[in-house]
Coordinates of C-alpha atoms and ligand atoms in Angstrom, one line a residue:
X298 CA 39.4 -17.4 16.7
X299 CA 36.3 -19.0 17.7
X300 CA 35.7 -17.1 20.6
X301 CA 36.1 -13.9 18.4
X302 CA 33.3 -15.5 15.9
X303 CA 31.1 -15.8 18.6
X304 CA 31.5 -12.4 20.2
X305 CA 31.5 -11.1 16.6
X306 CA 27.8 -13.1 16.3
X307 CA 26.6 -11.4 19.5
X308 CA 27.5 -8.1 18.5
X309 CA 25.5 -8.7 15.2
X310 CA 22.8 -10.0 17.1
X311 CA 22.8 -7.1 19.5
X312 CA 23.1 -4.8 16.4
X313 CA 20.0 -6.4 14.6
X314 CA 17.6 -6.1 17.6
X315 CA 18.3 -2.4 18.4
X316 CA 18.2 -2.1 14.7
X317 CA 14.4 -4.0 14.9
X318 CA 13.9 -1.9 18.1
X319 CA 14.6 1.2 16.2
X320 CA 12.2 0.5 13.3
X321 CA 9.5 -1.0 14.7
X322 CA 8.2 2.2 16.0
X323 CA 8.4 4.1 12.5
X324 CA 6.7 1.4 11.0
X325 CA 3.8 1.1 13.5
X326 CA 3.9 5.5 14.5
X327 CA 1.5 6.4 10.9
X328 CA -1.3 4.4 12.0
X329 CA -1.5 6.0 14.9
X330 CA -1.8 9.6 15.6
X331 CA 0.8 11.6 17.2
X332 CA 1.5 14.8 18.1
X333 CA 2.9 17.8 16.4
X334 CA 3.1 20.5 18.3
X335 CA 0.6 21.5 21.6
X336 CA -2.9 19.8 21.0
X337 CA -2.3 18.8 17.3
X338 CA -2.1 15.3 16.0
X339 CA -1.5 13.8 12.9
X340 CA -2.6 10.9 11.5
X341 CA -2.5 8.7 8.3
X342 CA -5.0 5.9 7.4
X343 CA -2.0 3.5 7.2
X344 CA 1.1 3.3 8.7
X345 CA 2.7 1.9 5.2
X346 CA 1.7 2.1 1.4
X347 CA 2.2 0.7 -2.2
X348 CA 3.3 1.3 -5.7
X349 CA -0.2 2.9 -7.0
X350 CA -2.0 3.2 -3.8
X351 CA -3.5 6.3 -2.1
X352 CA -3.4 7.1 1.8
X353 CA -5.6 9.9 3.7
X354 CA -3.5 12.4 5.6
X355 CA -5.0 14.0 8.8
X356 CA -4.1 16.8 10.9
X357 CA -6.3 17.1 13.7
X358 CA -6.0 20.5 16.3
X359 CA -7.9 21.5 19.0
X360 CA -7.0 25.0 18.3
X361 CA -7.7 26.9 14.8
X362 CA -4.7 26.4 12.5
X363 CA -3.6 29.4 10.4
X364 CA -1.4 27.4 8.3
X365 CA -0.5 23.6 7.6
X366 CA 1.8 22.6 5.7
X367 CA 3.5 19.3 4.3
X368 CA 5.9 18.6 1.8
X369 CA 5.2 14.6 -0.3
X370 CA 7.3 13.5 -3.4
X371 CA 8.8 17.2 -3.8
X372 CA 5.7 18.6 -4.0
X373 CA 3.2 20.9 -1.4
X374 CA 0.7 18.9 -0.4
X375 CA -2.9 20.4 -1.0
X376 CA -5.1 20.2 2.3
X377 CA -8.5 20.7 2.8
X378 CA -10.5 21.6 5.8
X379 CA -13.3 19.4 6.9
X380 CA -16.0 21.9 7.9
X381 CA -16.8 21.9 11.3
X382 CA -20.2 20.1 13.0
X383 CA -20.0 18.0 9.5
X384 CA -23.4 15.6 9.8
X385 CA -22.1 12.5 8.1
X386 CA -19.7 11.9 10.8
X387 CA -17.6 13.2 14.2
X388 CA -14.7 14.4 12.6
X389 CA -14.9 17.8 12.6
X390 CA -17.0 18.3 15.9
X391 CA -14.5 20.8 17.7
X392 CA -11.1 22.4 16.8
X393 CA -10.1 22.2 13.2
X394 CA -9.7 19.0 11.0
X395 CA -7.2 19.3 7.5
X396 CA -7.2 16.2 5.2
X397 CA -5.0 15.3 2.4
X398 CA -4.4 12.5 -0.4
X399 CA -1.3 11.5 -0.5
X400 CA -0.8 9.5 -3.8
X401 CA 2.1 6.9 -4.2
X402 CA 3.3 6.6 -8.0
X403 CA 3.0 3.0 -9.9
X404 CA 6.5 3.7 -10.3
X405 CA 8.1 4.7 -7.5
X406 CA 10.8 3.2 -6.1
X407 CA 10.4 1.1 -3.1
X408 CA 11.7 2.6 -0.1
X409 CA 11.4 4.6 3.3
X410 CA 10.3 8.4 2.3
X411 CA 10.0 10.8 4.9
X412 CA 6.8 13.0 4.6
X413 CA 7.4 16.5 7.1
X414 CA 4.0 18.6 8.5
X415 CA 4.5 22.3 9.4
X416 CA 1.6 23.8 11.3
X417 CA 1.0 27.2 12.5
X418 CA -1.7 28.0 15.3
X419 CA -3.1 31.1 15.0
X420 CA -2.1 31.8 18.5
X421 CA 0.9 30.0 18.9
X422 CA 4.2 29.1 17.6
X423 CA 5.0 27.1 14.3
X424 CA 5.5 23.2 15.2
X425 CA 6.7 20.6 12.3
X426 CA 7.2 16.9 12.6
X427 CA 8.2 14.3 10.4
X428 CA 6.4 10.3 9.5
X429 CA 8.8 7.8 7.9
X430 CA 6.2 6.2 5.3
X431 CA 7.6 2.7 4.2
X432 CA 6.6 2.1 0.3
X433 CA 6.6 -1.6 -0.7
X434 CA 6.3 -2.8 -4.5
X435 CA 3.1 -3.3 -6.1
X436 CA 2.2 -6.9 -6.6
X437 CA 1.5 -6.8 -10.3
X438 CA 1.1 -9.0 -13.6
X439 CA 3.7 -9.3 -16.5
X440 CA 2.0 -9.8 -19.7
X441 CA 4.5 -10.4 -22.6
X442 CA 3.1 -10.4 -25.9
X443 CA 4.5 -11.3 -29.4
X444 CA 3.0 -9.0 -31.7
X445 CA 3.5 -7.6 -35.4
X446 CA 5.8 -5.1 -35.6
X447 CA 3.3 -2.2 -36.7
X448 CA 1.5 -2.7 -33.3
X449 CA 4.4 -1.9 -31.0
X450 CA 6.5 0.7 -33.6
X451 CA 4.3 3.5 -34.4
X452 CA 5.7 5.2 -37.3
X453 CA 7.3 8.7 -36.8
X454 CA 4.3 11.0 -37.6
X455 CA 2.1 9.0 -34.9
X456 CA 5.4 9.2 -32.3
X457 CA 5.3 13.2 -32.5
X458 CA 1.5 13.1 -32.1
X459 CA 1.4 11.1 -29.4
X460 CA 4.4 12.3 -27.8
X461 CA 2.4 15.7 -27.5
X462 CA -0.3 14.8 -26.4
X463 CA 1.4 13.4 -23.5
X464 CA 3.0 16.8 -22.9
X465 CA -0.2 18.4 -22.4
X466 CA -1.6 16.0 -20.5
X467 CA 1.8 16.2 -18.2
X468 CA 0.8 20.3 -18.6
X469 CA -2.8 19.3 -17.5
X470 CA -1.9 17.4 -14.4
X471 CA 1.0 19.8 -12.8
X472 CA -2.0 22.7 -12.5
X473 CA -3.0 22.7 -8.9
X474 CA -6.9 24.2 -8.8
X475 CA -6.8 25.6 -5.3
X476 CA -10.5 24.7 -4.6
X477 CA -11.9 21.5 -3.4
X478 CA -14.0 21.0 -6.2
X479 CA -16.2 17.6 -4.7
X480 CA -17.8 16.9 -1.7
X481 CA -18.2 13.1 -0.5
X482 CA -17.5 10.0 -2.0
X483 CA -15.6 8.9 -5.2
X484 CA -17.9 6.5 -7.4
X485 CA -17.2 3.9 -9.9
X486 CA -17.8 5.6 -13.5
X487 CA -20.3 2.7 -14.9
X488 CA -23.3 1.8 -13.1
X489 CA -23.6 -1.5 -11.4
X490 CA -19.9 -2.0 -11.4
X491 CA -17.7 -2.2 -8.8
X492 CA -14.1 -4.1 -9.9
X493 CA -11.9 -3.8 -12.6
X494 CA -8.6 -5.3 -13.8
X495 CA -5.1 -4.7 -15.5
X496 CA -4.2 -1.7 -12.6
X497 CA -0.4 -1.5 -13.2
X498 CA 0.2 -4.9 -15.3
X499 CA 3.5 -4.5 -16.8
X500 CA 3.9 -5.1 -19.9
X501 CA 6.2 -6.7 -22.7
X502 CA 5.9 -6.3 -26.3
X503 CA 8.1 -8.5 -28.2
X504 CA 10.7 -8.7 -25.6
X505 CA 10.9 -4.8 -25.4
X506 CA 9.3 -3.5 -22.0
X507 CA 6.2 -1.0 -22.4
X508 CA 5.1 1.7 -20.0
X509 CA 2.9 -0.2 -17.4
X510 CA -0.7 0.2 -17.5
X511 CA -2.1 3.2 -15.7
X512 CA -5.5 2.5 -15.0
X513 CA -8.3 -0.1 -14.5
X514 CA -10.0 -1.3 -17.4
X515 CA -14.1 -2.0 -17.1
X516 CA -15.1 -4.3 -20.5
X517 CA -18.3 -3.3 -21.2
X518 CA -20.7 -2.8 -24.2
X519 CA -20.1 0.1 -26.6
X520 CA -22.8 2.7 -26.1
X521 CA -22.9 2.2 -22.1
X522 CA -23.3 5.7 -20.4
X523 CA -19.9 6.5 -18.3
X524 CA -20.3 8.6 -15.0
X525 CA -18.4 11.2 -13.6
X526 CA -17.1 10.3 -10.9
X527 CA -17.3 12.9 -8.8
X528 CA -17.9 16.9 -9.4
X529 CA -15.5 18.5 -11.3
X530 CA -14.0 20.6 -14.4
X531 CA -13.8 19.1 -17.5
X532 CA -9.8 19.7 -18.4
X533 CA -9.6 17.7 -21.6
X534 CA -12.1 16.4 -24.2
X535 CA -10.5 15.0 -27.6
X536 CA -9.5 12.2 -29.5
X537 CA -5.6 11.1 -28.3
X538 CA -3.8 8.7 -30.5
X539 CA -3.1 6.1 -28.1
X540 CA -6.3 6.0 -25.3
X541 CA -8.8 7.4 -28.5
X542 CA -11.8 9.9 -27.2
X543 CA -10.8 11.0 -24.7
X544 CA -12.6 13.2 -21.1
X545 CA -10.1 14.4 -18.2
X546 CA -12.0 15.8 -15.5
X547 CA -10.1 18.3 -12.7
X548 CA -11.4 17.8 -9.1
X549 CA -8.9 20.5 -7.4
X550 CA -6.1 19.8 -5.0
X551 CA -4.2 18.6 -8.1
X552 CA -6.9 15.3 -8.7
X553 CA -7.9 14.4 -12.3
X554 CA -9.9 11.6 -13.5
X555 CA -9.3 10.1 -16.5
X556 CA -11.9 8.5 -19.1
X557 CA -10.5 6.6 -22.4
X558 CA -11.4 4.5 -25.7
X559 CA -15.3 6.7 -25.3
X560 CA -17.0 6.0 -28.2
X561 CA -18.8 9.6 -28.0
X562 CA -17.6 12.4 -25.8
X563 CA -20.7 14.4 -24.3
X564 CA -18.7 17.3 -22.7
X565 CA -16.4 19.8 -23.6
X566 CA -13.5 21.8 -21.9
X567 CA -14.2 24.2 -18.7
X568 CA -17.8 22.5 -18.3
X569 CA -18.6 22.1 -14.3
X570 CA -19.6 18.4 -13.9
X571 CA -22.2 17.0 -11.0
X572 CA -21.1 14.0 -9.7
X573 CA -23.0 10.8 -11.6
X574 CA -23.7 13.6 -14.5
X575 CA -22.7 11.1 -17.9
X576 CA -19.6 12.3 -20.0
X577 CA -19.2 9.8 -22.5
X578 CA -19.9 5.7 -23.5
X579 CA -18.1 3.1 -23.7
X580 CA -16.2 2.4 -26.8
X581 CA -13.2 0.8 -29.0
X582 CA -11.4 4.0 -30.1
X583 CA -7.4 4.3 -30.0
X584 CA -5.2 1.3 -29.3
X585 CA -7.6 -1.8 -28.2
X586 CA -8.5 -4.8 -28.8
X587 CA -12.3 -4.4 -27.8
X588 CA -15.3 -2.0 -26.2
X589 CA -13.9 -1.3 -22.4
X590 CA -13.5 2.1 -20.0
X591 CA -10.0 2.8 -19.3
X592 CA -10.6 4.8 -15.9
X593 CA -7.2 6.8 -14.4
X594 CA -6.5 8.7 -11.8
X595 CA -3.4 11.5 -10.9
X596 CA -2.8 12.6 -7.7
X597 CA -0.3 15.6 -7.8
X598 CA 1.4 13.5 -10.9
X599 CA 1.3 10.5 -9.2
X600 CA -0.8 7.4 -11.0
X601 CA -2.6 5.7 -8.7
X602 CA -5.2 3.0 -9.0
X603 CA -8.7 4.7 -9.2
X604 CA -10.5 2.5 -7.2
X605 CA -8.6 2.9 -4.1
X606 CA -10.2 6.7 -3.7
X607 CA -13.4 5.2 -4.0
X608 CA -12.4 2.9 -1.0
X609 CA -10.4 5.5 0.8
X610 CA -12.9 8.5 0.9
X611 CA -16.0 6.0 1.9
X612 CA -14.1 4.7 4.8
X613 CA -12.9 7.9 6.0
X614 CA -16.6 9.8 6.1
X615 CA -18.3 6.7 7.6
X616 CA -16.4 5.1 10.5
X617 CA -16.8 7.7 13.4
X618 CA -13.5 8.0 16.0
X619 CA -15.0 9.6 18.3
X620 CA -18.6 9.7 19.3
X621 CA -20.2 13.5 18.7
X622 CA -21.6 15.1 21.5
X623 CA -25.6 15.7 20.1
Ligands
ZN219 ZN1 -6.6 0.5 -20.2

């Protein structure tokens, strides 16, 4: 008996370090780039993510690519090529460079999802390979509040508004614009600010759990000129019942921007945005309990913290990998 307990322990033992062995290289392999297929690579800015975070996707080839490919969350992924001999940094020097941002939902259920890349050379056979991205949970705050009932039971009239007005917006953030409608950076929307808080705080209204909080919230004085944050389309300008005046800007590859509680809206719907160009100020309108910017972002559906691209896109354009031959 004992011995069998003991042979039974090494077995285990043996089983949980092949089983270590075995994962330690998916969990390392997205940081780094590896191939797919003759002289391609591919590459994400981290080799895990979170609930509400963003990662970059790159597909490096020394050869043109006719097609790439990759399939995240159900859905195609929307690359862009990074124009070759690109001054503000390396990456594009020689071959061809494809990027993507890959959003991870505030939602989504902690886990191991496998993200697959197809590429085609356009003088070569089709290659694919596959990256096992490990999603952890977000670290976020429960608030539980004990309100009156009005606050937290809308009456039936306000239920069917704002239940369609979160159909449209669900309408607004499935369309794909093909076209890579910004070039550069992400910015903050107010000037001179650079954090904000409540990013995916969970919350609980009289016992009864609420939708968790989609964006970052900026306090700020009513009248204080809000920023686009990059170019863009204006997809949605109107009042909403629950985030008030309210500006959703498109900035293709299936990225929107989302502006709420404005106490003036200066755009309207289909104008083309400049990056910094104001849309709105700050107000109290819709469900609040004083002046702040409610600033969201969608990445192919999936609500991610804002502030993240800003980080994401500055990092990528500014740390060279390789040095450029002048
Ligand atoms: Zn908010």
């Amino acid at each position: 008996m004992a011995i069998s307990t003991s042979v039974r322990h090494f077995f285990f033992r043996v089983a949980l370090l092949t089983l270590g062995l075995f994962l330690f290289p998916l969990l390392v392999e997205a940081a780094v780039p590896r191939t797919c297929g003759p002289g391609v690579t591919v590459k994400l800015s981290a080799p895990s993510s979170n609930q509400g975070s963003l990662l970059l996707l790159e597909v490096r080839s020394s050869k043109p690519l006719s097609e790439v490919t990759a399939e995240w969350n159900s859905k195609n992924v929307p690359f862009w090529q990074v124009p070759s001999g690109n001054s503000n940094s390396s990456k594009g020097a020689a071959g061809d460079l494809r990027e993507a941002i890959l959003g991870v939902d505030l939602e989504k259920a902690p886990g191991t999802y496998s993200l697959a890349v197809r590429v085609q050379s356009s003088d070569g056979k089709p290659a694919s390979c596959t990256l096992q991205i490990p999603i952890r949970a977000g670290k976020f705050a429960t608030e539980r509040l004990q309100v009156g009932k009005e606050f937290v039971e809308p009456d039936a009239e306000q239920i069917k508004r704002a239940n369609e007005e979160r159909d449209k917006l669900r309408a607004i953030f499935d369309q794909i614009t093909p076209e890579k409608l910004w070039d550069g950076d992400f910015r903050v929307p107010l000037d001179g600010v650079t954090t904000g808080s409540n990013f995916g705080k969970r919350r609980v209204l009289n016992g009864q759990p609420g939708s968790p909080h989609s964006g970052v919230d900026f306090p700020s004085l009513t009248g204080t000129p809000i920023h686009a944050a990059q170019s863009g389309r204006v997809a949605l300008a109107q009042e909403l019942f629950f985030s008030g005046n309210t500006v959703v800007v498109d900035h293709g590859l299936g990225i929107y921007t989302f502006y709420g509680h404005l106490s003036e809206i200066d755009v309207k719907v289909g104008d083309d945005l400049q990056i910094g160009q104001v849309l709105g100020k700050v107000g109290a309108t819709g469900r609040v309990t004083g002046p702040h910017l409610h600033w969201g972002l969608t990445v192919e559906r999936a609500r991610v913290n804002p502030l993240q691209l800003v980080k994401l896109l500055d990092n990528s354009s500014k740390k060279p990998e390789t040095p450029t031959p002048q």
